[in-house]
Short mmCIF file of C-alpha atoms in Angstrom, two decimals:
data_model
loop_
_atom_site.label_atom_id
_atom_site.label_comp_id
_atom_site.label_asym_id
_atom_site.label_seq_id
_atom_site.Cartn_x
_atom_site.Cartn_y
_atom_site.Cartn_z
CA ILE A 1 -56.79 -9.79 80.86
CA GLN A 2 -57.93 -6.59 82.57
CA PRO A 3 -56.41 -3.35 81.25
CA CYS A 4 -54.52 -1.39 83.85
CA THR A 5 -52.27 1.63 84.25
CA TRP A 6 -48.51 1.56 84.53
CA ALA A 7 -48.80 1.93 88.32
CA GLN A 8 -50.68 -1.34 88.48
CA LYS A 9 -49.44 -4.84 87.84
CA LYS A 10 -49.61 -5.90 84.22
CA VAL A 11 -49.76 -9.36 82.80
CA PHE A 12 -47.82 -9.98 79.53
CA ARG A 13 -48.17 -13.05 77.40
CA CYS A 14 -44.82 -14.28 76.08
CA ARG A 15 -44.73 -14.96 72.34
CA ASP A 16 -42.20 -17.75 72.72
CA THR A 17 -43.98 -19.63 75.56
CA THR A 18 -47.53 -20.32 76.62
CA GLY A 19 -46.93 -18.94 80.10
CA ASN A 20 -47.64 -15.49 81.47
CA THR A 21 -45.07 -13.04 82.78
CA ASN A 22 -45.80 -10.73 85.66
CA ARG A 23 -44.02 -7.38 85.60
CA THR A 24 -44.53 -4.24 87.58
CA ASN A 25 -44.25 -0.63 86.65
CA SER A 26 -41.16 -0.21 88.81
CA LYS A 27 -39.20 -2.36 86.39
CA TYR A 28 -39.70 0.24 83.66
CA LYS A 29 -39.26 3.33 85.74
CA GLN A 30 -35.93 2.58 87.29
CA SER A 31 -32.69 3.70 85.69
CA PRO A 32 -31.52 1.25 83.04
CA LYS A 33 -29.01 -1.29 84.29
CA GLU A 34 -26.55 -3.63 82.60
CA GLU A 35 -28.49 -6.72 81.62
CA LYS A 36 -28.10 -9.73 79.38
CA LEU A 37 -29.41 -9.29 75.85
CA SER A 38 -30.12 -11.82 73.09
CA THR A 39 -28.61 -10.67 69.81
CA ILE A 40 -31.01 -10.98 66.91
CA GLY A 41 -30.53 -14.07 64.78
CA SER A 42 -27.33 -15.21 66.51
CA GLY A 43 -28.54 -17.24 69.45
CA LYS A 44 -25.67 -15.78 71.46
CA THR A 45 -25.87 -13.74 74.64
CA SER A 46 -24.00 -10.47 75.13
CA ARG A 47 -24.10 -7.63 77.61
CA MET A 48 -25.54 -4.24 76.74
CA ILE A 49 -25.58 -1.07 78.87
CA ILE A 50 -28.49 1.29 78.17
CA ASN A 51 -27.57 4.88 79.05
CA PRO A 52 -29.95 7.88 79.13
CA SER A 53 -28.00 9.28 76.16
CA ASP A 54 -29.26 6.39 74.04
CA TYR A 55 -32.95 7.28 74.23
CA MET A 56 -35.52 10.05 74.72
CA GLU A 57 -38.74 9.88 76.77
CA THR A 58 -42.09 10.91 75.35
CA GLY A 59 -43.07 12.82 78.49
CA SER A 60 -46.41 10.99 78.78
CA ASP A 61 -47.48 8.66 81.55
CA GLU A 62 -46.78 5.73 79.25
CA ARG A 63 -43.02 5.79 79.05
CA CYS A 64 -41.77 5.06 75.52
CA TYR A 65 -38.13 4.85 74.48
CA ILE A 66 -37.14 6.65 71.27
CA CYS A 67 -33.81 5.69 69.64
CA LYS A 68 -31.68 8.79 69.02
CA GLN A 69 -29.87 7.08 66.12
CA CYS A 70 -32.86 6.21 63.95
CA GLY A 71 -35.94 7.69 65.68
CA LYS A 72 -37.75 4.40 66.26
CA SER A 73 -39.85 4.20 69.47
CA PHE A 74 -40.39 1.26 71.80
CA CYS A 75 -42.76 0.84 74.76
CA TYR A 76 -40.84 -2.14 76.11
CA ILE A 77 -37.31 -1.63 77.30
CA SER A 78 -36.42 -5.22 76.43
CA LEU A 79 -37.19 -4.55 72.76
CA PHE A 80 -35.33 -1.28 72.94
CA ARG A 81 -32.24 -3.09 74.30
CA ILE A 82 -32.36 -5.51 71.36
CA HIS A 83 -32.67 -2.60 68.93
CA ILE A 84 -29.66 -0.79 70.41
CA GLY A 85 -27.67 -4.01 69.99
CA VAL A 86 -28.38 -3.94 66.25
CA HIS A 87 -26.78 -0.49 66.00
CA ALA A 88 -23.82 -1.73 68.01
CA GLN A 89 -23.38 -4.62 65.55
CA HIS A 90 -23.31 -2.24 62.57
CA LYS A 91 -20.97 0.24 64.18
CA ARG A 92 -17.84 0.17 61.98
CA LEU A 93 -14.24 0.25 63.18
CA SER A 94 -11.84 2.60 61.38
CA CYS A 95 -8.15 2.14 60.55
CA THR A 96 -6.06 5.00 61.91
CA GLU A 97 -3.60 4.69 58.99
CA CYS A 98 -5.86 4.84 55.95
CA GLU A 99 -9.36 5.42 57.41
CA LYS A 100 -10.80 2.22 55.98
CA SER A 101 -13.71 0.92 58.05
CA PHE A 102 -14.53 -2.58 59.21
CA ARG A 103 -17.47 -4.18 61.00
CA TYR A 104 -15.46 -6.60 63.11
CA VAL A 105 -12.33 -6.17 65.19
CA SER A 106 -10.84 -9.32 63.65
CA ASN A 107 -11.10 -7.77 60.18
CA LEU A 108 -9.44 -4.59 61.40
CA LYS A 109 -6.57 -6.57 62.95
CA THR A 110 -6.02 -8.48 59.70
CA HIS A 111 -6.06 -5.22 57.74
CA MET A 112 -3.49 -3.60 60.03
CA ARG A 113 -0.90 -6.14 58.84
CA THR A 114 -0.85 -4.39 55.47
CA HIS A 115 0.60 -1.38 57.31
CA THR A 116 2.85 -3.16 59.80
CA GLY A 117 4.12 -5.77 57.33
CA GLU A 118 3.47 -8.51 59.84
CA LYS A 119 3.26 -12.01 58.32
CA PRO A 120 2.44 -14.43 61.13
CA PHE A 121 1.53 -17.42 58.92
CA SER A 122 4.63 -19.29 57.74
CA CYS A 123 5.02 -22.15 55.28
CA LYS A 124 6.91 -25.08 56.82
CA GLU A 125 8.17 -26.21 53.42
CA CYS A 126 9.84 -23.07 52.06
CA ASP A 127 9.73 -20.54 54.94
CA LYS A 128 7.58 -18.08 53.03
CA SER A 129 5.30 -16.02 55.24
CA PHE A 130 1.87 -14.56 54.67
CA SER A 131 -0.30 -11.95 56.37
CA HIS A 132 -3.49 -14.03 55.94
CA ILE A 133 -4.14 -17.67 56.67
CA SER A 134 -6.25 -17.69 53.50
CA HIS A 135 -3.08 -16.89 51.50
CA LEU A 136 -1.07 -19.66 53.15
CA LYS A 137 -3.57 -22.37 52.25
CA PRO A 138 -3.43 -21.85 48.45
CA HIS A 139 0.36 -21.55 48.66
CA MET A 140 0.60 -24.97 50.31
CA ARG A 141 -0.94 -26.47 47.17
CA THR A 142 2.22 -25.55 45.25
CA HIS A 143 3.99 -28.12 47.44
CA THR A 144 1.27 -30.75 47.57
CA GLY A 145 0.28 -30.37 43.91
CA GLU A 146 -3.36 -30.28 44.91
CA LYS A 147 -5.68 -28.67 42.35
CA PRO A 148 -9.19 -28.87 43.76
CA PHE A 149 -10.86 -26.49 41.29
CA SER A 150 -11.70 -28.20 37.99
CA CYS A 151 -13.01 -26.78 34.72
CA LYS A 152 -16.14 -28.59 33.53
CA GLU A 153 -15.43 -27.69 29.91
CA CYS A 154 -11.92 -29.08 29.43
CA ASP A 155 -11.09 -30.89 32.70
CA LYS A 156 -8.16 -28.63 33.53
CA SER A 157 -7.57 -28.17 37.25
CA PHE A 158 -6.32 -25.22 39.26
CA SER A 159 -5.01 -24.61 42.75
CA ARG A 160 -7.02 -21.41 43.22
CA ILE A 161 -10.62 -20.51 42.50
CA SER A 162 -9.46 -17.18 41.04
CA HIS A 163 -7.34 -19.05 38.49
CA LEU A 164 -10.33 -21.17 37.51
CA LYS A 165 -12.52 -18.08 37.06
CA ARG A 166 -9.86 -16.48 34.88
CA HIS A 167 -9.53 -19.69 32.84
CA MET A 168 -13.29 -19.91 32.28
CA ARG A 169 -13.09 -16.71 30.21
CA THR A 170 -11.21 -18.68 27.55
CA HIS A 171 -14.41 -20.70 27.06
CA THR A 172 -16.97 -17.91 27.48
CA GLY A 173 -14.93 -15.32 25.57
CA GLU A 174 -15.67 -12.83 28.33
CA LYS A 175 -13.36 -9.81 28.39
CA PRO A 176 -14.51 -7.68 31.31
CA PHE A 177 -11.53 -5.31 31.40
CA SER A 178 -11.86 -2.56 28.78
CA CYS A 179 -9.43 0.14 27.70
CA LYS A 180 -10.98 3.61 27.86
CA GLU A 181 -8.64 4.90 25.17
CA CYS A 182 -9.26 2.47 22.30
CA ASP A 183 -12.11 0.22 23.52
CA LYS A 184 -10.02 -2.94 23.39
CA SER A 185 -11.06 -5.54 25.95
CA PHE A 186 -9.07 -8.11 27.89
CA SER A 187 -9.83 -11.19 29.95
CA ARG A 188 -7.26 -10.29 32.63
CA ILE A 189 -6.66 -7.03 34.50
CA PHE A 190 -2.93 -7.70 34.15
CA ASP A 191 -3.23 -7.64 30.35
CA LEU A 192 -5.17 -4.38 30.48
CA LYS A 193 -2.49 -2.72 32.63
CA THR A 194 0.22 -3.86 30.20
CA HIS A 195 -1.84 -2.60 27.25
CA MET A 196 -2.37 0.82 28.85
CA ARG A 197 1.37 1.42 28.57
CA THR A 198 0.97 1.55 24.78
CA HIS A 199 -1.03 4.75 25.36
CA THR A 200 1.04 6.22 28.18
CA GLY A 201 4.38 5.22 26.66
CA GLU A 202 5.48 3.88 30.03
CA LYS A 203 8.26 1.28 29.90
CA PRO A 204 9.08 0.43 33.51
CA PHE A 205 11.25 -2.64 32.86
CA SER A 206 14.82 -1.71 31.89
CA CYS A 207 17.68 -3.86 30.61
CA LYS A 208 20.82 -3.44 32.72
CA GLU A 209 23.04 -4.34 29.77
CA CYS A 210 21.94 -1.83 27.14
CA ASP A 211 19.43 0.44 28.94
CA LYS A 212 16.56 -0.52 26.64
CA SER A 213 13.16 -0.38 28.30
CA PHE A 214 10.07 -2.52 27.85
CA ARG A 215 6.39 -2.40 28.71
CA SER A 216 6.24 -5.88 30.25
CA VAL A 217 8.59 -8.11 32.20
CA SER A 218 8.04 -10.91 29.65
CA ASN A 219 9.38 -8.66 26.87
CA LEU A 220 12.39 -7.83 29.04
CA LYS A 221 13.10 -11.53 29.65
CA THR A 222 12.89 -12.23 25.93
CA HIS A 223 15.27 -9.35 25.23
CA MET A 224 17.79 -10.53 27.83
CA ILE A 225 18.34 -13.68 25.79
CA THR A 226 19.94 -11.51 23.09
CA HIS A 227 22.72 -10.74 25.58
CA THR A 228 23.14 -14.22 27.01
CA GLY A 229 22.78 -16.00 23.66
CA GLU A 230 20.57 -18.55 25.36
CA LYS A 231 18.23 -20.56 23.14
CA PRO A 232 16.16 -22.63 25.55
CA PHE A 233 13.47 -23.78 23.08
CA SER A 234 14.58 -26.75 20.96
CA CYS A 235 12.91 -28.51 18.04
CA LYS A 236 12.56 -32.25 18.65
CA GLU A 237 12.62 -32.97 14.92
CA CYS A 238 15.83 -31.27 13.80
CA LYS A 239 17.39 -30.08 17.09
CA LYS A 240 17.35 -26.41 16.08
CA SER A 241 17.10 -24.03 19.03
CA PHE A 242 15.30 -20.73 19.40
CA ASN A 243 15.31 -17.90 21.92
CA GLN A 244 11.52 -17.51 21.87
CA ILE A 245 8.75 -20.07 22.15
CA SER A 246 6.82 -18.26 19.39
CA HIS A 247 9.75 -18.80 17.00
CA LEU A 248 9.78 -22.51 17.83
CA LYS A 249 6.03 -22.80 17.18
CA THR A 250 6.43 -21.10 13.81
CA HIS A 251 9.39 -23.35 12.96
CA MET A 252 7.42 -26.50 13.82
CA ARG A 253 5.08 -25.73 10.93
CA THR A 254 7.94 -26.46 8.52
CA HIS A 255 7.76 -30.06 9.78
CA THR A 256 3.99 -30.40 10.10
CA GLY A 257 3.22 -28.48 6.90
CA GLU A 258 0.60 -26.47 8.76
CA LYS A 259 -0.30 -23.15 7.11
CA PRO A 260 -3.05 -21.60 9.22
CA PHE A 261 -3.04 -18.14 7.62
CA SER A 262 -4.94 -17.98 4.31
CA CYS A 263 -5.28 -15.21 1.73
CA LYS A 264 -8.94 -14.40 1.02
CA GLU A 265 -8.10 -13.17 -2.47
CA CYS A 266 -6.20 -16.12 -3.97
CA LYS A 267 -6.52 -18.81 -1.26
CA LYS A 268 -2.77 -19.14 -0.75
CA SER A 269 -1.81 -20.27 2.75
CA PHE A 270 1.13 -19.29 4.92
CA CYS A 271 2.70 -20.55 8.12
CA GLN A 272 3.26 -17.03 9.50
CA LEU A 273 0.87 -14.12 9.87
CA SER A 274 3.64 -11.69 8.91
CA THR A 275 4.14 -13.56 5.62
CA LEU A 276 0.42 -13.31 4.87
CA LYS A 277 0.48 -9.56 5.53
CA THR A 278 3.43 -9.18 3.15
CA HIS A 279 1.65 -11.29 0.53
CA MET A 280 -1.51 -9.15 0.75
CA ARG A 281 0.49 -6.24 -0.64
CA THR A 282 0.73 -8.10 -3.96
CA HIS A 283 -3.06 -7.65 -4.20
CA THR A 284 -3.30 -4.13 -2.80
CA GLY A 285 -0.15 -2.85 -4.52
CA GLU A 286 0.91 -1.26 -1.25
CA LYS A 287 4.61 -0.42 -0.99
CA PRO A 288 5.13 1.11 2.45
CA PHE A 289 8.95 0.98 2.46
CA SER A 290 10.46 3.91 0.54
CA CYS A 291 14.05 4.64 -0.45
CA THR A 292 15.17 8.08 0.73
CA ASP A 293 17.71 8.38 -2.09
CA CYS A 294 15.65 7.66 -5.20
CA ASP A 295 12.04 7.53 -3.96
CA LYS A 296 11.54 3.93 -5.03
CA SER A 297 9.13 2.00 -2.86
CA PHE A 298 8.99 -1.65 -1.89
CA SER A 299 6.46 -4.04 -0.42
CA ARG A 300 8.98 -5.64 1.95
CA ILE A 301 11.61 -4.17 4.25
CA SER A 302 14.09 -6.82 3.09
CA LEU A 303 13.75 -5.60 -0.51
CA LEU A 304 14.41 -2.03 0.61
CA LYS A 305 17.54 -3.11 2.50
CA THR A 306 18.81 -4.96 -0.56
CA HIS A 307 18.04 -1.96 -2.77
CA MET A 308 19.86 0.45 -0.44
CA ARG A 309 23.08 -1.40 -1.18
CA THR A 310 22.91 -0.12 -4.76
CA HIS A 311 23.39 3.36 -3.29
CA THR A 312 25.88 2.52 -0.54
CA GLY A 313 27.84 -0.02 -2.58
CA GLU A 314 27.75 -2.39 0.37
CA LYS A 315 28.40 -6.06 -0.44
CA PRO A 316 28.07 -7.92 2.85
CA PHE A 317 28.01 -11.47 1.44
CA SER A 318 31.52 -12.76 0.73
CA CYS A 319 32.72 -16.00 -0.83
CA LYS A 320 35.17 -17.78 1.46
CA GLU A 321 37.01 -19.30 -1.49
CA CYS A 322 37.83 -16.29 -3.66
CA ARG A 323 36.78 -13.36 -1.45
CA LYS A 324 34.33 -12.01 -4.00
CA SER A 325 31.54 -10.01 -2.44
CA PHE A 326 27.89 -9.71 -3.36
CA ASN A 327 25.03 -7.47 -2.33
CA GLN A 328 22.51 -10.34 -2.20
CA ILE A 329 22.72 -13.76 -0.58
CA SER A 330 21.07 -15.33 -3.64
CA ASN A 331 23.90 -14.05 -5.84
CA LEU A 332 26.45 -15.51 -3.45
CA LYS A 333 24.73 -18.92 -3.51
CA THR A 334 24.72 -18.93 -7.30
CA HIS A 335 28.41 -18.03 -7.30
CA MET A 336 29.33 -20.69 -4.74
CA ILE A 337 28.20 -23.44 -7.09
CA THR A 338 31.16 -22.53 -9.33
CA HIS A 339 33.45 -23.75 -6.54
CA LYS A 340 33.36 -27.54 -6.46
CA THR A 341 34.58 -27.55 -2.84
CA TYR A 342 31.09 -26.51 -1.72
CA SER A 343 28.35 -29.08 -1.58
CA LEU A 344 24.77 -28.10 -2.26
CA LYS A 345 23.93 -29.06 1.32
CA THR A 346 26.29 -26.32 2.49
CA ILE A 347 24.69 -23.73 0.21
CA PHE A 348 21.07 -24.55 0.99
CA SER A 349 20.29 -24.47 4.71
CA ARG A 350 16.85 -26.07 4.32
CA ARG A 351 16.33 -29.53 2.89
CA SER A 352 13.19 -28.32 1.09
CA ASN A 353 15.17 -25.58 -0.69
CA LEU A 354 17.82 -28.09 -1.74
CA LYS A 355 15.20 -30.48 -3.13
CA ARG A 356 13.58 -27.67 -5.08
CA HIS A 357 16.95 -26.58 -6.48
CA MET A 358 17.92 -30.12 -7.47
CA ARG A 359 14.95 -30.25 -9.85
CA THR A 360 16.73 -27.69 -12.03
CA HIS A 361 19.41 -30.35 -12.61
CA THR A 362 17.28 -33.49 -12.72
CA GLY A 363 14.43 -31.95 -14.72
CA GLU A 364 11.95 -33.53 -12.32
CA LYS A 365 8.46 -32.02 -12.51
CA PRO A 366 6.35 -33.74 -9.85
CA PHE A 367 3.38 -31.35 -9.96
CA SER A 368 1.01 -32.16 -12.84
CA CYS A 369 -2.03 -30.33 -14.19
CA LYS A 370 -5.10 -32.57 -14.34
CA GLU A 371 -6.57 -30.54 -17.19
CA CYS A 372 -3.76 -30.56 -19.76
CA LYS A 373 -1.13 -32.87 -18.24
CA LYS A 374 1.54 -30.17 -18.12
CA SER A 375 4.03 -30.67 -15.30
CA PHE A 376 5.92 -28.23 -13.11
CA SER A 377 8.89 -28.35 -10.79
CA GLN A 378 7.26 -26.16 -8.14
CA ILE A 379 3.79 -26.26 -6.63
CA HIS A 380 3.24 -22.52 -6.91
CA HIS A 381 3.95 -22.72 -10.66
CA LEU A 382 1.17 -25.30 -10.94
CA LYS A 383 -1.23 -23.09 -8.96
CA THR A 384 -0.48 -20.15 -11.25
CA HIS A 385 -0.92 -22.34 -14.34
CA MET A 386 -4.31 -23.61 -13.12
CA ARG A 387 -5.65 -20.08 -13.48
CA THR A 388 -5.28 -20.41 -17.27
CA HIS A 389 -8.01 -23.06 -17.05
CA THR A 390 -10.20 -21.42 -14.41
CA GLY A 391 -9.78 -17.92 -15.86
CA GLU A 392 -9.11 -16.62 -12.37
CA LYS A 393 -7.19 -13.34 -12.27
CA PRO A 394 -6.95 -12.31 -8.61
CA PHE A 395 -4.36 -9.56 -9.07
CA SER A 396 -5.99 -6.30 -10.18
CA CYS A 397 -4.50 -2.99 -11.29
CA LYS A 398 -5.97 -0.05 -9.36
CA GLU A 399 -5.23 2.34 -12.21
CA CYS A 400 -7.02 0.67 -15.13
CA LYS A 401 -8.77 -2.31 -13.50
CA LYS A 402 -6.92 -4.86 -15.63
CA SER A 403 -6.50 -8.21 -13.91
CA PHE A 404 -3.66 -10.71 -13.99
CA ARG A 405 -3.09 -14.31 -13.01
CA ASP A 406 -0.04 -13.64 -10.85
CA ALA A 407 1.73 -10.85 -8.99
CA PHE A 408 4.68 -10.91 -11.40
CA HIS A 409 2.58 -9.81 -14.38
CA LEU A 410 0.76 -7.21 -12.28
CA ASN A 411 4.05 -5.65 -11.16
CA LYS A 412 5.30 -5.66 -14.75
CA HIS A 413 2.08 -4.00 -15.92
CA MET A 414 2.25 -1.32 -13.21
CA ARG A 415 5.41 0.05 -14.84
CA SER A 416 3.30 1.11 -17.81
CA HIS A 417 1.56 3.54 -15.44
CA THR A 418 4.53 4.64 -13.35
CA GLY A 419 6.99 4.83 -16.25
CA GLU A 420 9.50 2.99 -14.10
CA LYS A 421 12.40 1.41 -15.98
CA PRO A 422 14.44 -0.39 -13.35
CA PHE A 423 16.61 -2.45 -15.73
CA SER A 424 19.54 -0.43 -17.09
CA CYS A 425 22.16 -1.26 -19.70
CA LYS A 426 25.68 -0.86 -18.29
CA ASP A 427 27.11 -0.05 -21.71
CA CYS A 428 24.84 2.71 -22.97
CA LYS A 429 22.70 3.51 -19.91
CA LYS A 430 19.43 2.81 -21.70
CA SER A 431 16.71 1.64 -19.36
CA PHE A 432 13.89 -0.85 -19.81
CA ASN A 433 10.76 -1.75 -17.88
CA GLN A 434 11.21 -5.49 -18.38
CA ILE A 435 14.24 -7.73 -17.96
CA PRO A 436 13.64 -9.60 -21.29
CA HIS A 437 13.84 -6.28 -23.13
CA LEU A 438 17.20 -5.56 -21.48
CA LYS A 439 18.52 -9.02 -22.38
CA THR A 440 17.49 -8.55 -26.01
CA HIS A 441 19.10 -5.10 -26.08
CA MET A 442 22.38 -6.42 -24.65
CA ARG A 443 22.86 -8.52 -27.80
CA ILE A 444 23.50 -5.28 -29.69
CA HIS A 445 26.65 -4.82 -27.59
CA THR A 446 27.72 -8.46 -27.41
CA GLY A 447 26.86 -9.26 -31.05
CA GLU A 448 25.13 -12.42 -29.91
CA LYS A 449 22.61 -13.91 -32.36
CA PRO A 450 21.21 -17.02 -30.71
CA PHE A 451 18.32 -17.67 -33.11
CA SER A 452 19.23 -19.57 -36.33
CA CYS A 453 17.29 -20.31 -39.51
CA LYS A 454 17.14 -24.06 -40.10
CA GLU A 455 17.04 -23.57 -43.88
CA CYS A 456 19.92 -21.19 -44.57
CA LYS A 457 21.69 -20.96 -41.18
CA LYS A 458 21.28 -17.21 -40.91
CA THR A 459 21.32 -15.98 -37.29
CA PHE A 460 19.22 -13.33 -35.59
CA ARG A 461 19.11 -11.46 -32.28
CA HIS A 462 15.32 -11.80 -31.87
CA VAL A 463 13.05 -14.81 -32.12
CA SER A 464 10.54 -12.57 -33.89
CA SER A 465 13.17 -11.82 -36.54
CA VAL A 466 13.85 -15.49 -37.27
CA ASN A 467 10.10 -16.18 -37.47
CA ALA A 468 9.69 -13.37 -40.01
CA HIS A 469 12.69 -14.64 -41.98
CA MET A 470 11.28 -18.17 -42.16
CA ARG A 471 8.39 -16.84 -44.27
CA THR A 472 10.87 -16.15 -47.09
CA HIS A 473 11.31 -19.90 -47.29
CA THR A 474 7.72 -20.95 -46.69
CA ARG A 475 6.22 -18.13 -48.82
CA GLU A 476 3.66 -17.66 -46.05
CA LYS A 477 1.89 -14.29 -46.01
CA PRO A 478 -0.23 -14.22 -42.85
CA PHE A 479 -0.94 -10.46 -42.78
CA SER A 480 -3.63 -9.19 -45.17
CA CYS A 481 -4.63 -5.69 -46.19
CA LYS A 482 -8.25 -5.08 -45.18
CA GLU A 483 -8.87 -2.92 -48.24
CA CYS A 484 -7.55 -5.07 -51.11
CA LYS A 485 -7.03 -8.41 -49.34
CA LYS A 486 -3.40 -8.59 -50.55
CA GLY A 487 -1.16 -10.72 -48.32
CA PHE A 488 2.17 -9.75 -46.75
CA ARG A 489 4.89 -11.56 -44.80
CA HIS A 490 5.28 -8.70 -42.28
CA LEU A 491 2.58 -6.92 -40.31
CA ILE A 492 4.30 -3.58 -40.59
CA VAL A 493 4.32 -3.78 -44.41
CA ALA A 494 0.58 -4.49 -44.43
CA MET A 495 -0.05 -1.50 -42.19
CA GLU A 496 2.09 0.81 -44.35
CA LYS A 497 0.29 -0.38 -47.51
CA ARG A 498 -3.10 0.53 -46.02
CA GLN A 499 -1.91 3.85 -44.64
CA HIS A 500 0.01 5.23 -47.63
CA ILE A 501 -1.86 3.81 -50.61
CA HIS A 502 -5.49 3.26 -49.70
CA MET A 503 -5.95 6.13 -47.27
CA LEU A 504 -4.18 8.63 -49.57
CA SER A 505 -6.33 7.56 -52.51
CA THR A 506 -9.49 8.30 -50.53
#
C-alpha cells in the first residue's frame, strides 16, 4: 500500500474482513451527519449524531477528533462515533423527586413508582398489588406453596432467596449486623433495629387498653393477651393452656424431664434459666432484693414479697372453710389438711408435688445411697447425702472460706458473721439464729420435757441433758482432765477442774 496524503485516495484494510475499503478525504472533511453506529459488545445498531460540540480538531492537516468528555483522540471518525456512544450509554438519568440516578430509562420509571405509589402488578388470587413484577412473583408462591430455594444443610425450603440467605446464618453463625453502642451482633437487620431501642428507649408500639408501650410488635401482641385472657398455646399431655409459646416450652419439660440448664458449681440441673440464676445465688451469697423497712436482703423476689407481709400484716391466702388467713401459701396448704373436706389432689396442683408429699405419710424412701444403703424420700436429699461420701462442699463462705455441703448450712453459718437472729420468741422477745434453738427455748415457756430417762423416767427439755443424766446410771465418765487424768461425767466439770485447781496451783 502506497502512503498518501488526506487529499488522495487511501486504502484501508478492514480488521473484520479480508477485503479492502476505499475511502476518500472528503468523507472525513464534511460536517458529521447522523449515521448508524454499532454499540460495543451489544451487537445492536443505534443512531448517533456527532455535533461539533462533541469534539475538537487538532488544527493539523491530519484531522483528529478529540473527545471533550475524556480527552481521548481518534483519527477515524467511525471510531470516534463508537467512543461517543460509550459515553451516551453511561450517561445517568436523575429522579426529579429525590435526585437518585439511573443508567436506564426503565429503571427510572420503576423507581418513580415509589413516589407516585403506582402498583401496576396485581395478584389474581388476593387482589394485592405491587410496584415491581419481581415482588409479585415471590408473592404468588404464598398461594402456590412453591419453595424453590432449599438449604443444603438441613433441607428446609424457602419461597425467597433472601429468606434462604437469612436462614443460612443459623448454620454459619454469621451475625453481620452490629450494634455500635454495645458491640452486640445480630443475624438480621430487623433484630438490630429492635435492639437499638434498648439504647434509645424508644417504644413505638402502644397498647390501646392501658397505654403501655413496647419496643417490638411481638411484645405488644404478647401483652394484649393479658387483656383478652386468650391462651392459645395448649399442652397435649395435660391440656393446660398458656398465653406465650415460651411458657408452653418450659412447661413441657415437666413432662419430658428435660433440664438443660446446669450449675457449674454443684452440677444441679434446672428446666428454666431463671431458676438456675436464682440457684447460683446460693453459691455467691448474693441477695439483690432488699427490704426497705428493716434492711433484710433476699436472694429471690418471692421471698422479699413474703417477708414484706410481716411488716404490712397482709394475709392474702384464705381458707374457704373457716376463713382463716395466712401470709404464705405453704401455711395455707398445711392448714387445709386439717379440714377433711379437702382432698390432697385439691391442695397440690402438681401430681409430682402430691407424690412427694404422700411419702411423708407412707414412709416411702425410693432413693437409696449405693455407699451406705441409706434411703431418702426426695432425690435432692440423696444428692446432698452423697457429699458426705465424696467430701464435696460446693457452698463456700466468702468471709472465712469455710465450705458446706448444702446451701442450708451455709446460710445458717452466715448468721455467725452477720449477727442476724431471725427467729424470735413471741413470749419474751428473745431472738435466735437457728430455728432449733428457738424450739428448745420455747419449752421454757410451755414446760414441755420431751426427753425421758429409760431408767428412772425423769424428763428433760434437751437431748443433751438426758444424755448427761444417763451417765449417773452407767457411771460413764467420758471427759478426762489433761493434767491428772481424772474422769468426769460432764465436760464443763472437767474444764472447771483444770482451770481452777491445776492452773491456780501453777
